[in-house]
């Protein structure tokens, strides 16, 4: 069996997605997500110009060898663009392998380890009263876990608070919008939000919060400590993680569990965080961390150190990524939680899929392969629209992390 063709499909059914579709001489096809929010065309070019010519004629059954060929063979290793391209190839090859075997991919990964994949939704609003209402909405939909983000008094806009509520698309302009940030205002507000939420919803609901890489380790330690009475499931991305040993300081001060990893590309971005037990959840996902093969490698390392998975699942992870992530989530021993931001109806129709939400769980497709596809005719109706993520400045205009 041979790969005969591969094509990159860029479509914007509400937001931009990059999808790789691999074709074989036996007519079996596979899909992989290659979307890097705000940098979509760079991945499309990497695939079209540098990867697809190498795939033609290869045996699609050789998933690991193809991964190693693209990773080692590029000489220039890692990075979001390269790794998203490799992820798309890897994901598509697992899809093909599943279809040929007549089995959903999770069966090839060892079979089910649980009933369903527990997901968390995003309750967000400008005000605390508003967010309490939003949390009720998710609880009524059956969610067992909710991420809580609110506006910060004195700051005009902040990460995680959206107009559309069920959908969140921060990449809102071709030239990045500029937000203003104040860590002091944030730190003095957030604990009071969680005090109200626990008072209202009691101890059982799993609560999460995303600091979106905006703090220093000692600031994160202070926040973690202040949130301890409210027993968060995790505090996400407290600080940027280029400096993995920075997390040691957070660890020394707080028992609030720490999650990080949505922007990581390889196991090398988190091997110290994991092996020194500096985190509790590793949030890498299929599209940004080298596909199913590499994600599984990261999660296997994490399992040795009591670290559980918590894969990123924002709207910029396409339904192809979500379908693949669920195959991993259902099968690994150390699954923690899966993020689930719903896609718009337009996105869902461009990417027909058979995973489904019920009672707070997502259930992976049981069709052969990943159980997801791209409707190319529909995709063509939604041309690419330039859209960049915002940037962030402190009140004195110093550039900060968004
Ligand atoms: O900002 O996916 O946990 N979820 C997140 C997301 C990210 C976007 C960036 O493209 O942090 O909302
Ligand atoms: Co996040």
mmCIF file with all atom_site columns, N, CA and C and ligand atoms in Angstrom, residues 147 159 210 212 236-237 262 283 312 339, ligand 2:
data_model
loop_
_atom_site.group_PDB
_atom_site.id
_atom_site.type_symbol
_atom_site.label_atom_id
_atom_site.label_alt_id
_atom_site.label_comp_id
_atom_site.label_asym_id
_atom_site.label_entity_id
_atom_site.label_seq_id
_atom_site.pdbx_PDB_ins_code
_atom_site.Cartn_x
_atom_site.Cartn_y
_atom_site.Cartn_z
_atom_site.occupancy
_atom_site.B_iso_or_equiv
_atom_site.pdbx_formal_charge
_atom_site.auth_seq_id
_atom_site.auth_comp_id
_atom_site.auth_asym_id
_atom_site.auth_atom_id
_atom_site.pdbx_PDB_model_num
ATOM   1  N  N   . UNK A 1 147 ? -14.344 25.483 33.840 1.00 0.00 ? 147 UNK A N   1
ATOM   2  C  CA  . UNK A 1 147 ? -13.302 26.488 33.985 1.00 0.00 ? 147 UNK A CA  1
ATOM   3  C  C   . UNK A 1 147 ? -13.984 27.827 34.198 1.00 0.00 ? 147 UNK A C   1
ATOM   4  N  N   . UNK A 1 159 ? -8.424  37.960 29.142 1.00 0.00 ? 159 UNK A N   1
ATOM   5  C  CA  . UNK A 1 159 ? -8.434  36.650 28.523 1.00 0.00 ? 159 UNK A CA  1
ATOM   6  C  C   . UNK A 1 159 ? -9.601  35.807 29.062 1.00 0.00 ? 159 UNK A C   1
ATOM   7  N  N   . UNK A 1 210 ? -7.623  29.469 34.406 1.00 0.00 ? 210 UNK A N   1
ATOM   8  C  CA  . UNK A 1 210 ? -6.484  29.631 33.498 1.00 0.00 ? 210 UNK A CA  1
ATOM   9  C  C   . UNK A 1 210 ? -5.860  31.010 33.708 1.00 0.00 ? 210 UNK A C   1
ATOM   10 N  N   . UNK A 1 212 ? -3.238  31.894 32.051 1.00 0.00 ? 212 UNK A N   1
ATOM   11 C  CA  . UNK A 1 212 ? -2.782  32.215 30.690 1.00 0.00 ? 212 UNK A CA  1
ATOM   12 C  C   . UNK A 1 212 ? -1.394  32.849 30.636 1.00 0.00 ? 212 UNK A C   1
ATOM   13 N  N   . UNK A 1 236 ? -4.198  26.698 35.709 1.00 0.00 ? 236 UNK A N   1
ATOM   14 C  CA  . UNK A 1 236 ? -3.570  26.437 34.401 1.00 0.00 ? 236 UNK A CA  1
ATOM   15 C  C   . UNK A 1 236 ? -2.589  27.545 34.023 1.00 0.00 ? 236 UNK A C   1
ATOM   16 N  N   . UNK A 1 237 ? -1.503  27.134 33.377 1.00 0.00 ? 237 UNK A N   1
ATOM   17 C  CA  . UNK A 1 237 ? -0.523  28.063 32.801 1.00 0.00 ? 237 UNK A CA  1
ATOM   18 C  C   . UNK A 1 237 ? -0.231  29.250 33.723 1.00 0.00 ? 237 UNK A C   1
ATOM   19 N  N   . UNK A 1 262 ? -0.326  23.642 26.905 1.00 0.00 ? 262 UNK A N   1
ATOM   20 C  CA  . UNK A 1 262 ? -1.048  23.771 25.630 1.00 0.00 ? 262 UNK A CA  1
ATOM   21 C  C   . UNK A 1 262 ? -0.158  24.301 24.512 1.00 0.00 ? 262 UNK A C   1
ATOM   22 N  N   . UNK A 1 283 ? -0.904  19.367 29.584 1.00 0.00 ? 283 UNK A N   1
ATOM   23 C  CA  . UNK A 1 283 ? -2.025  19.756 28.727 1.00 0.00 ? 283 UNK A CA  1
ATOM   24 C  C   . UNK A 1 283 ? -1.695  19.752 27.232 1.00 0.00 ? 283 UNK A C   1
ATOM   25 N  N   . UNK A 1 312 ? -5.488  20.190 25.916 1.00 0.00 ? 312 UNK A N   1
ATOM   26 C  CA  . UNK A 1 312 ? -6.051  21.413 25.364 1.00 0.00 ? 312 UNK A CA  1
ATOM   27 C  C   . UNK A 1 312 ? -7.137  21.049 24.356 1.00 0.00 ? 312 UNK A C   1
ATOM   28 N  N   . UNK A 1 339 ? -10.268 19.351 27.883 1.00 0.00 ? 339 UNK A N   1
ATOM   29 C  CA  . UNK A 1 339 ? -10.947 20.626 27.630 1.00 0.00 ? 339 UNK A CA  1
ATOM   30 C  C   . UNK A 1 339 ? -11.889 20.465 26.436 1.00 0.00 ? 339 UNK A C   1
HETATM 31 CO CO1 . LIG B 2 .   ? -5.234  27.614 28.471 1.00 0.00 ? 2   LIG B CO1 1
#
